[in-house]
Short mmCIF file of N, CA, C and O in Angstrom, two decimals:
data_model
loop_
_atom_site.label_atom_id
_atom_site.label_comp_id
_atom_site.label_asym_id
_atom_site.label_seq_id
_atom_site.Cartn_x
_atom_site.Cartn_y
_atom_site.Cartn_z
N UNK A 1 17.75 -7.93 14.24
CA UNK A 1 17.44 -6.90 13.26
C UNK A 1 17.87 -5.54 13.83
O UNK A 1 17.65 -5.29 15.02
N UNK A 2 18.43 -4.75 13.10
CA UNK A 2 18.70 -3.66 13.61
C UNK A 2 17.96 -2.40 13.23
O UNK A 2 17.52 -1.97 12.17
N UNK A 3 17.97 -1.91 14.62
CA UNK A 3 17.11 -0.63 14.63
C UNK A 3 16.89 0.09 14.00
O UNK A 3 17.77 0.95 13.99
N UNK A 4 15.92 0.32 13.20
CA UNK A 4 15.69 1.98 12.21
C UNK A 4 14.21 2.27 12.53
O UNK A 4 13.21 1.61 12.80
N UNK A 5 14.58 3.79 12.32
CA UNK A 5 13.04 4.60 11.75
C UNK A 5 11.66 4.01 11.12
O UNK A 5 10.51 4.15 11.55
N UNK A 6 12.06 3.38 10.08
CA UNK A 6 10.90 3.12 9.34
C UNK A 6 11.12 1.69 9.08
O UNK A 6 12.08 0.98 9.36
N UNK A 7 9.55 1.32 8.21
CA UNK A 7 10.04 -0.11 8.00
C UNK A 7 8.90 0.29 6.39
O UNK A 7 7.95 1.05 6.15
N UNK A 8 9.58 -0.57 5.75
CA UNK A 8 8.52 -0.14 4.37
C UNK A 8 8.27 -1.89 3.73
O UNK A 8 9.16 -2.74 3.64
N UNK A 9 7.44 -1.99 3.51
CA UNK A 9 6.50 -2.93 3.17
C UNK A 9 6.36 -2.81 1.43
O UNK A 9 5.59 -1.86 1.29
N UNK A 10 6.60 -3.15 0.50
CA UNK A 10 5.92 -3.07 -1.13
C UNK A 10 5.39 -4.53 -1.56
O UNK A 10 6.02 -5.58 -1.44
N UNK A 11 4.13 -4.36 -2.09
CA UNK A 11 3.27 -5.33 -2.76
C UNK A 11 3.08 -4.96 -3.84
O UNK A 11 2.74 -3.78 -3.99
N UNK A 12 3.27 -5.88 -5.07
CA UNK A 12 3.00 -6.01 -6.50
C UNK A 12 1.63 -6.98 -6.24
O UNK A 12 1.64 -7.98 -5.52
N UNK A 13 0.40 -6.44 -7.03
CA UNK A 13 -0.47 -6.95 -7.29
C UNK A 13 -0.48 -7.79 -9.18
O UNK A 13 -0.26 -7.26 -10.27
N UNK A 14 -0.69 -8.61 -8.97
CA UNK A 14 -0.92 -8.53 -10.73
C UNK A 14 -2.26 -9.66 -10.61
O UNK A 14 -2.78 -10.35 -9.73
N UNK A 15 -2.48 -9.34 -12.23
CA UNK A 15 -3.81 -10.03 -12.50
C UNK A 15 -5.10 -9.64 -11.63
O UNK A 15 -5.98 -10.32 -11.09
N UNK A 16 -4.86 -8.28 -11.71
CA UNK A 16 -6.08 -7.30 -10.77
C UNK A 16 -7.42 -7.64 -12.01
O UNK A 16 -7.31 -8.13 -13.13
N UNK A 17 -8.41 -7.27 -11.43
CA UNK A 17 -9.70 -6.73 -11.99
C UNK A 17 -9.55 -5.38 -12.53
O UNK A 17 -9.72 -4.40 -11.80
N UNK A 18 -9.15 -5.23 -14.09
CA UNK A 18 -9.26 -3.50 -14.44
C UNK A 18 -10.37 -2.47 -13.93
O UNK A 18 -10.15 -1.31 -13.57
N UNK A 19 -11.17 -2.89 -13.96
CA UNK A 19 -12.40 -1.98 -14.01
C UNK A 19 -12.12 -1.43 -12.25
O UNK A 19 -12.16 -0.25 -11.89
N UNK A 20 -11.80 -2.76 -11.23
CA UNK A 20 -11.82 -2.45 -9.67
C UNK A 20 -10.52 -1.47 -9.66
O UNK A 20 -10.55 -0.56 -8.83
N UNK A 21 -9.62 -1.55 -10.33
CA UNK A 21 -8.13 -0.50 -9.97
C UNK A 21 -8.21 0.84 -10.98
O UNK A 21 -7.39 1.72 -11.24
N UNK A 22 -9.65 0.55 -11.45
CA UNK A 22 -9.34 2.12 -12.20
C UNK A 22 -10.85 3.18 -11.68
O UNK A 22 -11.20 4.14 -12.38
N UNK A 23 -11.60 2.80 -10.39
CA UNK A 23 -12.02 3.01 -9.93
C UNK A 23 -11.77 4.03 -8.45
O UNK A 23 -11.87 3.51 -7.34
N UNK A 24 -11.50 5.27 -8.59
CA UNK A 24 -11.23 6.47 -7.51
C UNK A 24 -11.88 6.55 -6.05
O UNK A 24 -11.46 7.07 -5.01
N UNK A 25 -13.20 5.76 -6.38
CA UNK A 25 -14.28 5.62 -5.14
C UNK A 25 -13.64 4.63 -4.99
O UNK A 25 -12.68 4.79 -4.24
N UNK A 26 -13.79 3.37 -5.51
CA UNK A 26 -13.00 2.17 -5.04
C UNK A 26 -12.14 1.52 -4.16
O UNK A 26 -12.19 0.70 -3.24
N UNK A 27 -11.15 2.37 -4.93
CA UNK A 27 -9.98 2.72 -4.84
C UNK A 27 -9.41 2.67 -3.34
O UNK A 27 -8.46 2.02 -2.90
N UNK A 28 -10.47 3.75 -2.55
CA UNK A 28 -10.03 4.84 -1.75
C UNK A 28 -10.91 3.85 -1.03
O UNK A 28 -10.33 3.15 -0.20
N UNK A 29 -12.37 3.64 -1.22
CA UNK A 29 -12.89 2.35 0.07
C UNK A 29 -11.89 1.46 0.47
O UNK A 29 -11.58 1.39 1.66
N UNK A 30 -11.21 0.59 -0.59
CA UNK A 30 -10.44 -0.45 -0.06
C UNK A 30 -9.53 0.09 0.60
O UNK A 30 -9.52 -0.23 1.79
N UNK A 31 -8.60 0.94 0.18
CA UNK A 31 -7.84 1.30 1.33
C UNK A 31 -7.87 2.11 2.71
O UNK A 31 -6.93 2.25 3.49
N UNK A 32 -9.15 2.58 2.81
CA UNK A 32 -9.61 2.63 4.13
C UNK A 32 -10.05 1.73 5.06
O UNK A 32 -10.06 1.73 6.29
N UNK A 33 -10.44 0.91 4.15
CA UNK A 33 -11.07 -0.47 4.96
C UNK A 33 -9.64 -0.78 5.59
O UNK A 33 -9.18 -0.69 6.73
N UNK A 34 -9.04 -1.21 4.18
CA UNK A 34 -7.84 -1.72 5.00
C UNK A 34 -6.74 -1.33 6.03
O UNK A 34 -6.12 -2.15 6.70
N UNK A 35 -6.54 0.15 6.08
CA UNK A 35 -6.21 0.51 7.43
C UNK A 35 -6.91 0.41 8.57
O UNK A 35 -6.27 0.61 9.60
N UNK A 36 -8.21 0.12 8.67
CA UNK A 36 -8.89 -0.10 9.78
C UNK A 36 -8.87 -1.71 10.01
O UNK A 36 -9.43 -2.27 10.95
N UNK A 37 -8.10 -2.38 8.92
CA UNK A 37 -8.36 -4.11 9.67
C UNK A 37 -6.79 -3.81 9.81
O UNK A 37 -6.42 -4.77 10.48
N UNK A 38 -5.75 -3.10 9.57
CA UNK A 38 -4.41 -2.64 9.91
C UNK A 38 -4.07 -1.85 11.08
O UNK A 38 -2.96 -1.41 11.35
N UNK A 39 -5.60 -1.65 12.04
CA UNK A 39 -5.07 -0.72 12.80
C UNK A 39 -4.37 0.70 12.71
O UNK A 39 -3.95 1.23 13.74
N UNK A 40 -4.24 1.36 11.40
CA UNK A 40 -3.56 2.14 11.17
C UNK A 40 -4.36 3.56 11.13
O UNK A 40 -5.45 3.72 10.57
N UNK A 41 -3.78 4.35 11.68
CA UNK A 41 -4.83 6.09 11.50
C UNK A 41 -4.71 6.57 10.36
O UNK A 41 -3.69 6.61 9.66
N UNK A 42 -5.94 7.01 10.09
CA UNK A 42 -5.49 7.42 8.91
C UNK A 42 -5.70 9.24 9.36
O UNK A 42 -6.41 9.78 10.22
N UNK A 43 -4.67 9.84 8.27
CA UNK A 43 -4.59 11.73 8.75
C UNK A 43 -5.55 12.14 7.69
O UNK A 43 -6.53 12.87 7.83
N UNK A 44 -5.00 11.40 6.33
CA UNK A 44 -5.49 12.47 5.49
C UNK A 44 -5.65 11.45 4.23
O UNK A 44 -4.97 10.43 4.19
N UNK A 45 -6.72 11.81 3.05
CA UNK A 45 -6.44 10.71 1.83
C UNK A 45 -6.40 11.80 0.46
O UNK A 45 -7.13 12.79 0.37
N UNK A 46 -5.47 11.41 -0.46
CA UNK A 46 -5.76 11.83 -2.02
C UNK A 46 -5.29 11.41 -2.82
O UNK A 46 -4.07 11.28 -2.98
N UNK A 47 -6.68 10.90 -3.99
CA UNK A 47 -6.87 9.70 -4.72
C UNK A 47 -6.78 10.60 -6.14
O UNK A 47 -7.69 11.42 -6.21
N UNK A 48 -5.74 10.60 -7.41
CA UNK A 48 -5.66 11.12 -8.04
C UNK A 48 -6.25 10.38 -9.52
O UNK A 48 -5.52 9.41 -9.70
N UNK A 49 -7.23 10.46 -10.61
CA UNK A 49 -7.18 9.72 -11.44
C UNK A 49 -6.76 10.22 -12.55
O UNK A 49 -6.96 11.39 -12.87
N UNK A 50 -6.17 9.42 -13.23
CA UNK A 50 -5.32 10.16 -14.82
C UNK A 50 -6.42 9.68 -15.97
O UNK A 50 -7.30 8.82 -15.97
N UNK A 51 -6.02 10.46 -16.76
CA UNK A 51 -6.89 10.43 -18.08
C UNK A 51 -5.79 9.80 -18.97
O UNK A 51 -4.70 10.35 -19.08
N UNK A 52 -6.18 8.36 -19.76
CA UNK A 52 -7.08 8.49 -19.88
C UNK A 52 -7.45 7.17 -19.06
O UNK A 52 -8.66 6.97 -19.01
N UNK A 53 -6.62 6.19 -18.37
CA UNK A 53 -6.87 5.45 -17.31
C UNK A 53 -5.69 5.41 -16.48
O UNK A 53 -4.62 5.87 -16.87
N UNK A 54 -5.89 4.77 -15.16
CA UNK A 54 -5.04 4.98 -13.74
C UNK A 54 -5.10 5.69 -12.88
O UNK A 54 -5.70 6.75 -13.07
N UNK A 55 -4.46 5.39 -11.42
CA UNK A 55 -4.93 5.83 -10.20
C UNK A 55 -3.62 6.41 -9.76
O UNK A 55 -2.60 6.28 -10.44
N UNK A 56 -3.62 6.77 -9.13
CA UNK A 56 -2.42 6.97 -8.09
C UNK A 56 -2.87 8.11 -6.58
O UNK A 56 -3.57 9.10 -6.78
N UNK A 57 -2.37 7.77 -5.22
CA UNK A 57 -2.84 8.17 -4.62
C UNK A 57 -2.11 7.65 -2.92
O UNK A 57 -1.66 6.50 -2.86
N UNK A 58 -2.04 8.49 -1.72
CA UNK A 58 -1.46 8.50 -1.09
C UNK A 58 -2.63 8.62 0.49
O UNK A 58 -3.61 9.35 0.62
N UNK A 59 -2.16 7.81 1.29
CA UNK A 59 -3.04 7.85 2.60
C UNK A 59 -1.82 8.19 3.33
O UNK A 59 -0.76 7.56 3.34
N UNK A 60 -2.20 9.63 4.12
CA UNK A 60 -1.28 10.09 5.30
C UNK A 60 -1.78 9.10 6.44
O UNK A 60 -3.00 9.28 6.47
N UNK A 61 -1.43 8.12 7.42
CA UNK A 61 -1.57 7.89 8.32
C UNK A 61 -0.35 8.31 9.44
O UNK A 61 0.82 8.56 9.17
N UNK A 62 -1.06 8.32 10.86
CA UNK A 62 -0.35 8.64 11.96
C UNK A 62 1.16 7.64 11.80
O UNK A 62 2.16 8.09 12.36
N UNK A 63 1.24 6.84 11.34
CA UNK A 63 2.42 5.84 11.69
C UNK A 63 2.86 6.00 10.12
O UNK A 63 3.66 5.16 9.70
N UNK A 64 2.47 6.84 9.38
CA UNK A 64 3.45 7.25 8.29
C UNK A 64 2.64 7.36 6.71
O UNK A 64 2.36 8.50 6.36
N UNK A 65 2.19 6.04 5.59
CA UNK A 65 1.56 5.97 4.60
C UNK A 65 1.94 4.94 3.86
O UNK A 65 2.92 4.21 3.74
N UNK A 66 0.71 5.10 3.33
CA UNK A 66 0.04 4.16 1.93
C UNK A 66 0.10 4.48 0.69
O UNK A 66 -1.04 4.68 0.26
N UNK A 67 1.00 4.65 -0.17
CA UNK A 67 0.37 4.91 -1.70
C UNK A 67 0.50 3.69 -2.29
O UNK A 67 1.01 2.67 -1.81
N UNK A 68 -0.22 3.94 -3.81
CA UNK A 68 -0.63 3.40 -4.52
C UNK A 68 -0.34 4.05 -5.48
O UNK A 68 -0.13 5.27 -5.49
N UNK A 69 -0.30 3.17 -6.57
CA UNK A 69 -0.30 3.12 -7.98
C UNK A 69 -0.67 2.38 -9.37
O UNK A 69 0.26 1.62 -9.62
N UNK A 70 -1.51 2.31 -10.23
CA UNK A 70 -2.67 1.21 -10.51
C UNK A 70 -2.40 1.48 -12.22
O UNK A 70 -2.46 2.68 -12.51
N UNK A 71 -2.18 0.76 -13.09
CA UNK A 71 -2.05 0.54 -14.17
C UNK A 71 -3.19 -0.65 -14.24
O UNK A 71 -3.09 -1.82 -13.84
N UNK A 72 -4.14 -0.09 -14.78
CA UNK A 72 -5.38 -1.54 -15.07
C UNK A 72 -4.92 -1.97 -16.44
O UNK A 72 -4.81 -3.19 -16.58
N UNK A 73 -4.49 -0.82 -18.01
CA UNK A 73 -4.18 -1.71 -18.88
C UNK A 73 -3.03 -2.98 -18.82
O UNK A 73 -2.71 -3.76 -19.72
N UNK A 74 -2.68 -2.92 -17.87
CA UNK A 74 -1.62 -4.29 -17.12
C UNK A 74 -1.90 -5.03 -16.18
O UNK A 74 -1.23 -5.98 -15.76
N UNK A 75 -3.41 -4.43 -15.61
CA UNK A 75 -4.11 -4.95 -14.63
C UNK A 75 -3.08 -5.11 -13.33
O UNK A 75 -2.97 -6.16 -12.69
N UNK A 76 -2.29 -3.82 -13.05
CA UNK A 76 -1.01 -4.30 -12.21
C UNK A 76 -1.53 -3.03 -11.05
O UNK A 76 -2.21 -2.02 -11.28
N UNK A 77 -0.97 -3.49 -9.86
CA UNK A 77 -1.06 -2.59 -8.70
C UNK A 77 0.12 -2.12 -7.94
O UNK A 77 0.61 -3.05 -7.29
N UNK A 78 0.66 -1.17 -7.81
CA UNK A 78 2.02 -1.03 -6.95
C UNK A 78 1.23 -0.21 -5.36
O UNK A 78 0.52 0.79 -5.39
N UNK A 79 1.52 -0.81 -4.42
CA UNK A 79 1.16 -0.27 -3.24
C UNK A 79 2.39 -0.63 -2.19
O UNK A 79 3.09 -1.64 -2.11
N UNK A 80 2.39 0.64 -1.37
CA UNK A 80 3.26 0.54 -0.70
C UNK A 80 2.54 1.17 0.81
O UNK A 80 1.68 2.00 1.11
N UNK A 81 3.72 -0.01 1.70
CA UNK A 81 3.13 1.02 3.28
C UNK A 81 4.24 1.18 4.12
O UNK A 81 5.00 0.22 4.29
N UNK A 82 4.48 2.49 4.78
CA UNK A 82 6.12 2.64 5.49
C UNK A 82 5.52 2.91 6.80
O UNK A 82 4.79 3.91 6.81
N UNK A 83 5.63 2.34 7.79
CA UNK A 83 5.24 2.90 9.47
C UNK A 83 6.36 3.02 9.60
O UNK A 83 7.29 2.74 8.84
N UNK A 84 6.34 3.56 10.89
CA UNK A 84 7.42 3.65 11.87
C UNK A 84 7.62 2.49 13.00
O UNK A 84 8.52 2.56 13.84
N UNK A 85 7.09 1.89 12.97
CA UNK A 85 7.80 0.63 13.70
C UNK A 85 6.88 -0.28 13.77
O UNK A 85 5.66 -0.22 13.91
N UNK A 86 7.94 -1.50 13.61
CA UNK A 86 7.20 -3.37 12.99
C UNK A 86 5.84 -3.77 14.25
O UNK A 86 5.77 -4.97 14.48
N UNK A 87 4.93 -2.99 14.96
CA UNK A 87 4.30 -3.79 15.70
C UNK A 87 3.19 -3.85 14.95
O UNK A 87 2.31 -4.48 15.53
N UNK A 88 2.85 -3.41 13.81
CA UNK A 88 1.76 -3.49 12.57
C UNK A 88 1.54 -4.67 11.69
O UNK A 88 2.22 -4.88 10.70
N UNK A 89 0.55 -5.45 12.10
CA UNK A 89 0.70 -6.61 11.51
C UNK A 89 -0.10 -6.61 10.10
O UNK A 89 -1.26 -7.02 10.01
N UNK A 90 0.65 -6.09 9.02
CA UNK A 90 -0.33 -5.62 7.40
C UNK A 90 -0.22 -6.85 7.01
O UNK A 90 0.35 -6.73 5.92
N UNK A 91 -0.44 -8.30 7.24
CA UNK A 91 -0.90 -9.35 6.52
C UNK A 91 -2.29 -9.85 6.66
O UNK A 91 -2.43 -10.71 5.79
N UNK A 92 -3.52 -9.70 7.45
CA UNK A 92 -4.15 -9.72 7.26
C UNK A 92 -4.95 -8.38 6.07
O UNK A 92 -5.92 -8.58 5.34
N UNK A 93 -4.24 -7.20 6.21
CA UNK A 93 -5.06 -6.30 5.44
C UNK A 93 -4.64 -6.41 3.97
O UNK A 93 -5.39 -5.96 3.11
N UNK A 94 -3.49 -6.98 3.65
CA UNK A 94 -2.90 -7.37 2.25
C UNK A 94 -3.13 -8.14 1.72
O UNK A 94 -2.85 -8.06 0.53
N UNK A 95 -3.93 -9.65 2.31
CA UNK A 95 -4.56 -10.39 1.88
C UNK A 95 -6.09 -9.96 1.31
O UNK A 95 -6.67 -10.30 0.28
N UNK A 96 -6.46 -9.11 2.37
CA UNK A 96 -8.23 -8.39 2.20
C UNK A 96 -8.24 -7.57 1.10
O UNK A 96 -9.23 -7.58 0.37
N UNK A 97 -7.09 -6.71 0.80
CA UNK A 97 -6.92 -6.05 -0.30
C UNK A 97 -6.67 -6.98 -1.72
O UNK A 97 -7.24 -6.64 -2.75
N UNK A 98 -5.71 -8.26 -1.70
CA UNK A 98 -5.55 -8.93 -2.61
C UNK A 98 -6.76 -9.38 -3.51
O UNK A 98 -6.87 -9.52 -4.72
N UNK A 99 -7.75 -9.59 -2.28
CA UNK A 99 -9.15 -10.45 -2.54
C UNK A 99 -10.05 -9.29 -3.16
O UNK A 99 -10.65 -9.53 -4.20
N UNK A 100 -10.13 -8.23 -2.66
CA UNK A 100 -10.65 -7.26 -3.37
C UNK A 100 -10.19 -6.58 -4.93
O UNK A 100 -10.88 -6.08 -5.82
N UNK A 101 -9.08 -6.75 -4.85
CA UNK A 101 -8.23 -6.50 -6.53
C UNK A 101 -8.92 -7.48 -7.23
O UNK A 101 -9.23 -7.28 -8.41
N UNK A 102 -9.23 -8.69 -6.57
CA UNK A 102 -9.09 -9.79 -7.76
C UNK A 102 -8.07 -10.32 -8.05
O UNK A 102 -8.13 -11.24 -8.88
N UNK A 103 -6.83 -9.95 -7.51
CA UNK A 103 -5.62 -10.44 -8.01
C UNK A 103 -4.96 -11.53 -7.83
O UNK A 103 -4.65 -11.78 -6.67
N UNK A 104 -4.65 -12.27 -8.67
CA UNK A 104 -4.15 -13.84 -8.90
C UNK A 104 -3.05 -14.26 -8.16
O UNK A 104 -2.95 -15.38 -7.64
N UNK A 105 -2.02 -13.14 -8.08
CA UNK A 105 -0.68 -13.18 -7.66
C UNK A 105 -0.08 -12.19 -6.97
O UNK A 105 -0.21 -11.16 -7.63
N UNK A 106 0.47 -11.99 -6.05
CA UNK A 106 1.44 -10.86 -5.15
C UNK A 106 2.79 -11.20 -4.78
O UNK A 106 3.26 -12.30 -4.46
N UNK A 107 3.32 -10.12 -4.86
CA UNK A 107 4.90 -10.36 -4.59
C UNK A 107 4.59 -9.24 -3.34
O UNK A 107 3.83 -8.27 -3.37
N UNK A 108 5.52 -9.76 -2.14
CA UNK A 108 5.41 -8.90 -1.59
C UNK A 108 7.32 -9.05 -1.01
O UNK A 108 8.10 -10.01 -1.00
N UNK A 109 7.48 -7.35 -0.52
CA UNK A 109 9.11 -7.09 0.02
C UNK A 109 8.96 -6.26 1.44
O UNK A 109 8.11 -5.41 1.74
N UNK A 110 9.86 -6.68 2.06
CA UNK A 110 10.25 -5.67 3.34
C UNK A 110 11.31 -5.00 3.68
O UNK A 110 12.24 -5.78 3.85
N UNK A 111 11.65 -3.78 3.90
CA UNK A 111 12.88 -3.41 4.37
C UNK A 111 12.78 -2.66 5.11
O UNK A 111 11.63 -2.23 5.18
N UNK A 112 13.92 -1.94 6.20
CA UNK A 112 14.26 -1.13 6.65
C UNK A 112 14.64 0.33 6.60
O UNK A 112 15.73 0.44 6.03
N UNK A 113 14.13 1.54 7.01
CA UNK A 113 15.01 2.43 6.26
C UNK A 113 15.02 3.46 7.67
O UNK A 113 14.07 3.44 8.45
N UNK A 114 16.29 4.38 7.88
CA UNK A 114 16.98 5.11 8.61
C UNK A 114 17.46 4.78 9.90
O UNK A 114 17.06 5.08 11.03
N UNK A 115 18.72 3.87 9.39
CA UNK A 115 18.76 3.27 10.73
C UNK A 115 19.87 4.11 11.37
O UNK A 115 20.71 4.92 10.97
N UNK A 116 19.42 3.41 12.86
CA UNK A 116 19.91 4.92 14.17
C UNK A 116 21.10 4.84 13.84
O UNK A 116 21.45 5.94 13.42
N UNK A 117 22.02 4.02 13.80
CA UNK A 117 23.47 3.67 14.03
C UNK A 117 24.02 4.70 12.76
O UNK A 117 25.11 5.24 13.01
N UNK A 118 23.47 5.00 11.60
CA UNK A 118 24.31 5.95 10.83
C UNK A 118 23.29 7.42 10.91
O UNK A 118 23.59 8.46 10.33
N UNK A 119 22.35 7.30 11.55
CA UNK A 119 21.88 9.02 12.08
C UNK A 119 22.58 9.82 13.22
O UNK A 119 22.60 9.50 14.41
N UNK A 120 23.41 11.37 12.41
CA UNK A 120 24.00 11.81 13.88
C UNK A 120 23.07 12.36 14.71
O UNK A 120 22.07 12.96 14.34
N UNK A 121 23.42 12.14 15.86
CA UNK A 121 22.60 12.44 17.16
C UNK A 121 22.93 14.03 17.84
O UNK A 121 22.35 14.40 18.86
#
């Protein structure tokens, strides 16, 4: 695998619990929990809710962030997490989060992004 900056992680939740993803307190517990079974620092959190339902919302952690994005009339979850380097093992906390959505099904993707070889030095 070749070297880059970041590594970004995206999970599709579907078949969430509406009521649990349109929840701001919620919201913001689970994903604190889950950086702490992620090992991950967290800097800073803000959990935005729209009228007249949905979430959206971003965790600064030391190794980079978490947002989210929550459509309950689709009962769908978009969350994403980008560190800076793969020694973060987010499958136990993506499962803990799955179980907490309620959600039936996850897709989950990985990639790479800024790799050294095309950054000038």
């Amino acid at each position: 695998m070749e070297k880059s900056l970041g590594y970004q992680t995206t999970v599709d939740f579907y078949d969430c619990d509406d009521t649990i993803i349109d929840s701001v307190t919620t919201i913001e517990n689970i994903l604190v929990k889950a950086a702490e079974i992620m090992n991950l620092s967290i800097v800073n959190t803000t959990i935005h809710e729209f009228s007249p339902i949905g979430i959206s919302g971003v965790i600064v952690i030391k190794e980079s962030h978490i947002a989210i994005h929550t459509w309950p009339e689709h009962k769908y979850v978009a969350l994403d997490f980008f560190t800076c380097n793969k020694s973060f093992d987010l499958d136990e906390g993506i499962t803990w989060i799955q179980n907490q959505f309620k959600s039936k099904r996850i897709e989950k993707n990985s990639s790479q992004r800024g790799f050294l070889d095309t950054i000038q030095q």
